[in-house]
mmCIF file of C-alpha atoms and ligand atoms in Angstrom:
data_model
loop_
_atom_site.group_PDB
_atom_site.id
_atom_site.type_symbol
_atom_site.label_atom_id
_atom_site.label_comp_id
_atom_site.label_asym_id
_atom_site.label_seq_id
_atom_site.Cartn_x
_atom_site.Cartn_y
_atom_site.Cartn_z
ATOM 1 C CA MET A 25 25.718 -17.919 -11.234
ATOM 2 C CA LYS A 26 23.211 -15.507 -9.843
ATOM 3 C CA GLY A 27 21.584 -16.284 -6.495
ATOM 4 C CA ILE A 28 18.571 -18.620 -6.753
ATOM 5 C CA TYR A 29 15.194 -17.047 -5.541
ATOM 6 C CA LEU A 30 11.924 -18.831 -4.867
ATOM 7 C CA ILE A 31 8.706 -16.801 -5.151
ATOM 8 C CA GLY A 32 5.103 -17.941 -4.895
ATOM 9 C CA PHE A 33 1.945 -17.682 -2.800
ATOM 10 C CA MET A 34 1.641 -18.632 0.897
ATOM 11 C CA GLY A 35 1.548 -22.369 1.084
ATOM 12 C CA SER A 36 3.349 -22.992 -2.186
ATOM 13 C CA GLY A 37 6.203 -24.849 -0.388
ATOM 14 C CA LYS A 38 9.003 -22.345 -0.901
ATOM 15 C CA THR A 39 10.573 -23.018 2.439
ATOM 16 C CA SER A 40 10.606 -26.814 2.051
ATOM 17 C CA VAL A 41 11.845 -26.709 -1.487
ATOM 18 C CA ALA A 42 14.619 -24.216 -0.634
ATOM 19 C CA ILE A 43 15.827 -26.670 2.089
ATOM 20 C CA SER A 44 15.793 -29.593 -0.217
ATOM 21 C CA LEU A 45 17.545 -27.571 -2.973
ATOM 22 C CA SER A 46 20.097 -26.448 -0.352
ATOM 23 C CA ASP A 47 20.795 -30.131 0.505
ATOM 24 C CA LYS A 48 21.205 -31.168 -3.012
ATOM 25 C CA LEU A 49 23.348 -28.236 -4.207
ATOM 26 C CA GLN A 50 25.210 -27.815 -0.863
ATOM 27 C CA LEU A 51 24.434 -24.083 -0.904
ATOM 28 C CA PRO A 52 23.319 -21.899 2.024
ATOM 29 C CA VAL A 53 19.672 -21.118 2.322
ATOM 30 C CA GLN A 54 18.057 -17.878 3.676
ATOM 31 C CA ASP A 55 14.509 -16.697 4.024
ATOM 32 C CA THR A 56 13.333 -13.067 3.900
ATOM 33 C CA ASP A 57 10.686 -13.691 6.631
ATOM 34 C CA GLN A 58 13.210 -15.221 8.906
ATOM 35 C CA MET A 59 15.613 -12.286 8.239
ATOM 36 C CA ILE A 60 12.874 -9.825 9.275
ATOM 37 C CA VAL A 61 12.189 -11.837 12.433
ATOM 38 C CA ASP A 62 15.950 -11.911 13.310
ATOM 39 C CA TYR A 63 16.391 -8.172 12.503
ATOM 40 C CA THR A 64 13.293 -6.940 14.400
ATOM 41 C CA LYS A 65 13.262 -9.729 17.132
ATOM 42 C CA SER A 66 9.524 -9.808 16.504
ATOM 43 C CA SER A 67 7.247 -12.356 14.903
ATOM 44 C CA ILE A 68 5.724 -11.485 11.517
ATOM 45 C CA ALA A 69 2.241 -11.529 13.108
ATOM 46 C CA SER A 70 3.333 -9.069 15.776
ATOM 47 C CA ILE A 71 4.850 -6.634 13.171
ATOM 48 C CA PHE A 72 1.522 -6.674 11.207
ATOM 49 C CA ASP A 73 -0.330 -6.155 14.460
ATOM 50 C CA ARG A 74 1.730 -3.400 16.014
ATOM 51 C CA CYS A 75 3.007 -1.577 12.950
ATOM 52 C CA GLY A 76 0.744 -2.620 10.010
ATOM 53 C CA GLU A 77 1.398 -4.124 6.649
ATOM 54 C CA GLU A 78 3.210 -1.158 5.095
ATOM 55 C CA THR A 79 5.988 -1.319 7.748
ATOM 56 C CA PHE A 80 6.273 -5.078 7.174
ATOM 57 C CA ARG A 81 6.668 -4.401 3.408
ATOM 58 C CA ASN A 82 9.381 -1.871 4.127
ATOM 59 C CA TYR A 83 11.341 -4.426 6.068
ATOM 60 C CA GLU A 84 10.729 -7.009 3.410
ATOM 61 C CA SER A 85 12.124 -4.778 0.598
ATOM 62 C CA GLU A 86 15.070 -3.895 2.752
ATOM 63 C CA MET A 87 15.827 -7.599 3.560
ATOM 64 C CA LEU A 88 15.495 -8.589 -0.058
ATOM 65 C CA LYS A 89 18.311 -6.188 -0.948
ATOM 66 C CA ARG A 90 20.430 -7.729 1.831
ATOM 67 C CA THR A 91 20.083 -11.220 0.426
ATOM 68 C CA GLU A 92 22.265 -10.358 -2.614
ATOM 69 C CA GLY A 93 25.061 -12.793 -3.364
ATOM 70 C CA GLU A 94 25.982 -15.583 -5.676
ATOM 71 C CA GLY A 95 25.716 -19.134 -4.495
ATOM 72 C CA LYS A 96 22.753 -18.676 -2.133
ATOM 73 C CA ILE A 97 19.202 -19.913 -2.134
ATOM 74 C CA THR A 98 16.568 -17.464 -0.911
ATOM 75 C CA SER A 99 12.966 -18.225 -0.086
ATOM 76 C CA THR A 100 10.795 -15.014 -0.201
ATOM 77 C CA GLY A 101 7.478 -14.052 1.389
ATOM 78 C CA GLY A 102 4.457 -14.558 -0.792
ATOM 79 C CA GLY A 103 3.861 -10.784 -0.953
ATOM 80 C CA ILE A 104 7.342 -9.850 -2.220
ATOM 81 C CA VAL A 105 5.827 -9.091 -5.657
ATOM 82 C CA GLU A 106 3.465 -6.579 -4.223
ATOM 83 C CA ARG A 107 6.100 -3.922 -4.865
ATOM 84 C CA GLU A 108 7.251 -3.507 -8.433
ATOM 85 C CA SER A 109 10.710 -2.318 -7.218
ATOM 86 C CA ASN A 110 11.155 -5.768 -5.585
ATOM 87 C CA CYS A 111 10.199 -7.473 -8.904
ATOM 88 C CA ASP A 112 12.715 -5.336 -10.713
ATOM 89 C CA TRP A 113 15.376 -6.099 -8.247
ATOM 90 C CA LEU A 114 14.673 -9.828 -8.492
ATOM 91 C CA ARG A 115 14.774 -9.741 -12.279
ATOM 92 C CA ARG A 116 18.140 -7.981 -12.221
ATOM 93 C CA ASN A 117 19.796 -9.874 -9.412
ATOM 94 C CA GLY A 118 18.359 -13.378 -9.318
ATOM 95 C CA LEU A 119 17.588 -16.573 -11.030
ATOM 96 C CA VAL A 120 13.993 -16.656 -10.095
ATOM 97 C CA PHE A 121 11.699 -19.689 -9.776
ATOM 98 C CA TYR A 122 7.925 -19.292 -9.341
ATOM 99 C CA LEU A 123 6.355 -22.228 -7.508
ATOM 100 C CA ASP A 124 2.898 -22.348 -9.120
ATOM 101 C CA THR A 125 0.472 -24.042 -6.736
ATOM 102 C CA SER A 126 -3.228 -24.359 -7.358
ATOM 103 C CA TRP A 127 -5.722 -22.652 -5.042
ATOM 104 C CA ASP A 128 -7.177 -26.018 -3.944
ATOM 105 C CA VAL A 129 -3.805 -27.227 -2.735
ATOM 106 C CA ILE A 130 -2.981 -23.938 -1.006
ATOM 107 C CA LEU A 131 -6.393 -24.036 0.780
ATOM 108 C CA ASP A 132 -5.836 -27.572 1.907
ATOM 109 C CA ARG A 133 -2.320 -26.857 3.171
ATOM 110 C CA LEU A 134 -3.211 -23.591 5.093
ATOM 111 C CA LYS A 135 -6.600 -24.674 6.441
ATOM 112 C CA ASP A 136 -5.284 -24.912 10.003
ATOM 113 C CA ASP A 137 -2.687 -22.127 9.722
ATOM 114 C CA LYS A 138 -2.965 -19.415 12.292
ATOM 115 C CA SER A 139 0.439 -17.874 11.902
ATOM 116 C CA ARG A 140 0.035 -15.894 8.706
ATOM 117 C CA PRO A 141 -1.617 -12.431 9.232
ATOM 118 C CA ILE A 142 -2.761 -12.159 5.637
ATOM 119 C CA TRP A 143 -4.225 -15.640 5.565
ATOM 120 C CA ASN A 144 -6.062 -15.032 8.791
ATOM 121 C CA ASN A 145 -7.481 -11.668 7.717
ATOM 122 C CA ASN A 146 -11.200 -12.334 7.154
ATOM 123 C CA GLN A 147 -11.642 -9.117 5.405
ATOM 124 C CA ARG A 148 -9.380 -10.253 2.549
ATOM 125 C CA ASP A 149 -10.525 -12.421 -0.284
ATOM 126 C CA LYS A 150 -7.424 -14.725 -0.453
ATOM 127 C CA ARG A 151 -8.404 -16.335 -3.789
ATOM 128 C CA LYS A 152 -8.695 -12.835 -5.379
ATOM 129 C CA LEU A 153 -5.283 -12.024 -3.840
ATOM 130 C CA LEU A 154 -3.711 -15.095 -5.404
ATOM 131 C CA GLU A 155 -5.298 -14.247 -8.837
ATOM 132 C CA SER A 156 -3.996 -10.721 -8.572
ATOM 133 C CA ARG A 157 -0.466 -11.911 -7.788
ATOM 134 C CA ILE A 158 -0.131 -14.625 -10.381
ATOM 135 C CA PRO A 159 0.717 -12.187 -13.244
ATOM 136 C CA LYS A 160 3.355 -10.560 -11.017
ATOM 137 C CA TYR A 161 4.928 -13.857 -10.117
ATOM 138 C CA GLU A 162 4.970 -14.861 -13.776
ATOM 139 C CA ALA A 163 6.438 -11.554 -14.946
ATOM 140 C CA THR A 164 9.226 -11.737 -12.404
ATOM 141 C CA ALA A 165 10.272 -15.457 -12.774
ATOM 142 C CA ASN A 166 12.792 -16.911 -15.167
ATOM 143 C CA TYR A 167 11.066 -20.309 -14.642
ATOM 144 C CA VAL A 168 7.586 -21.383 -13.602
ATOM 145 C CA ILE A 169 7.362 -24.813 -11.766
ATOM 146 C CA LYS A 170 3.922 -26.439 -11.403
ATOM 147 C CA THR A 171 4.013 -27.969 -7.953
ATOM 148 C CA ASP A 172 0.724 -29.831 -7.476
ATOM 149 C CA GLY A 173 1.265 -33.533 -6.682
ATOM 150 C CA LYS A 174 5.073 -33.147 -6.421
ATOM 151 C CA ASP A 175 7.129 -33.336 -3.199
ATOM 152 C CA PRO A 176 9.841 -30.847 -2.415
ATOM 153 C CA GLU A 177 12.560 -33.322 -3.601
ATOM 154 C CA ALA A 178 11.018 -33.677 -6.954
ATOM 155 C CA ILE A 179 10.550 -29.925 -7.318
ATOM 156 C CA ALA A 180 14.190 -29.384 -6.363
ATOM 157 C CA ASP A 181 15.315 -31.955 -8.964
ATOM 158 C CA GLU A 182 13.214 -30.202 -11.637
ATOM 159 C CA MET A 183 14.938 -26.901 -10.686
ATOM 160 C CA ILE A 184 18.353 -28.421 -10.805
ATOM 161 C CA ALA A 185 17.623 -29.827 -14.316
ATOM 162 C CA LEU A 186 16.512 -26.321 -15.412
ATOM 163 C CA ILE A 187 19.659 -24.718 -13.953
ATOM 164 C CA ASN A 188 21.981 -27.264 -15.649
ATOM 165 C CA ALA A 189 20.085 -27.327 -19.013
ATOM 166 C CA PRO A 190 22.201 -25.993 -21.904
ATOM 167 C CA LYS A 191 21.278 -22.466 -22.724
HETATM 168 C C1 S3P B 18 2.782 -12.938 3.193
HETATM 169 C C2 S3P B 18 3.339 -14.169 3.158
HETATM 170 C C3 S3P B 18 4.137 -14.603 4.246
HETATM 171 C C4 S3P B 18 4.799 -13.527 5.018
HETATM 172 C C5 S3P B 18 3.795 -12.536 5.481
HETATM 173 C C6 S3P B 18 2.929 -11.958 4.273
HETATM 174 C C7 S3P B 18 1.925 -12.466 2.029
HETATM 175 O O1 S3P B 18 5.159 -15.511 3.695
HETATM 176 O O2 S3P B 18 5.754 -12.877 4.292
HETATM 177 O O3 S3P B 18 2.839 -13.152 6.353
HETATM 178 O O4 S3P B 18 1.594 -11.324 1.833
HETATM 179 O O5 S3P B 18 1.551 -13.374 1.147
HETATM 180 P P1 S3P B 18 4.959 -17.063 3.130
HETATM 181 O O6 S3P B 18 4.677 -16.890 1.733
HETATM 182 O O7 S3P B 18 6.252 -17.637 3.399
HETATM 183 O O8 S3P B 18 3.837 -17.584 3.949
#
């Protein structure tokens, strides 16, 4: 089976769902943001601050390619779909789940968040950003999971049912 990839906007719960899925399936979990932090020995915020978004996106594309492998669960950064080459790569190499979370839930979850550079950039209209990314998430994913009102366990169970469903 191809590796399992979680995509979705900031605050959609990719990290928590990946951990729950990893517990249930007994598969290792990895995270492209964490891989960037480990590789650069810098925080995401500091990469944005010192080198800019383009450099961060270069690291992100590079780390995505390094995640390749069967039997792994990978949580990706919310902007992974900003590059069509990443979407192509995901379609070719992964079993991709889009965690589809409404704007209201995202807003509520991230209201006190100070760690995400894109979220904390006042110049950027985050709702428009979400709307512009939705078609990209949908066009990349094999499965779309509506997450509002569900906890990570329930979402992971829904994913497992889809993975095991007869084709
Ligand atoms: C980003 C999302 C973040 C992180 C970076 C940029 C984005 O990941 O990759 O701050 O462009 O949406 P999460 O989706 O895990 O917050």
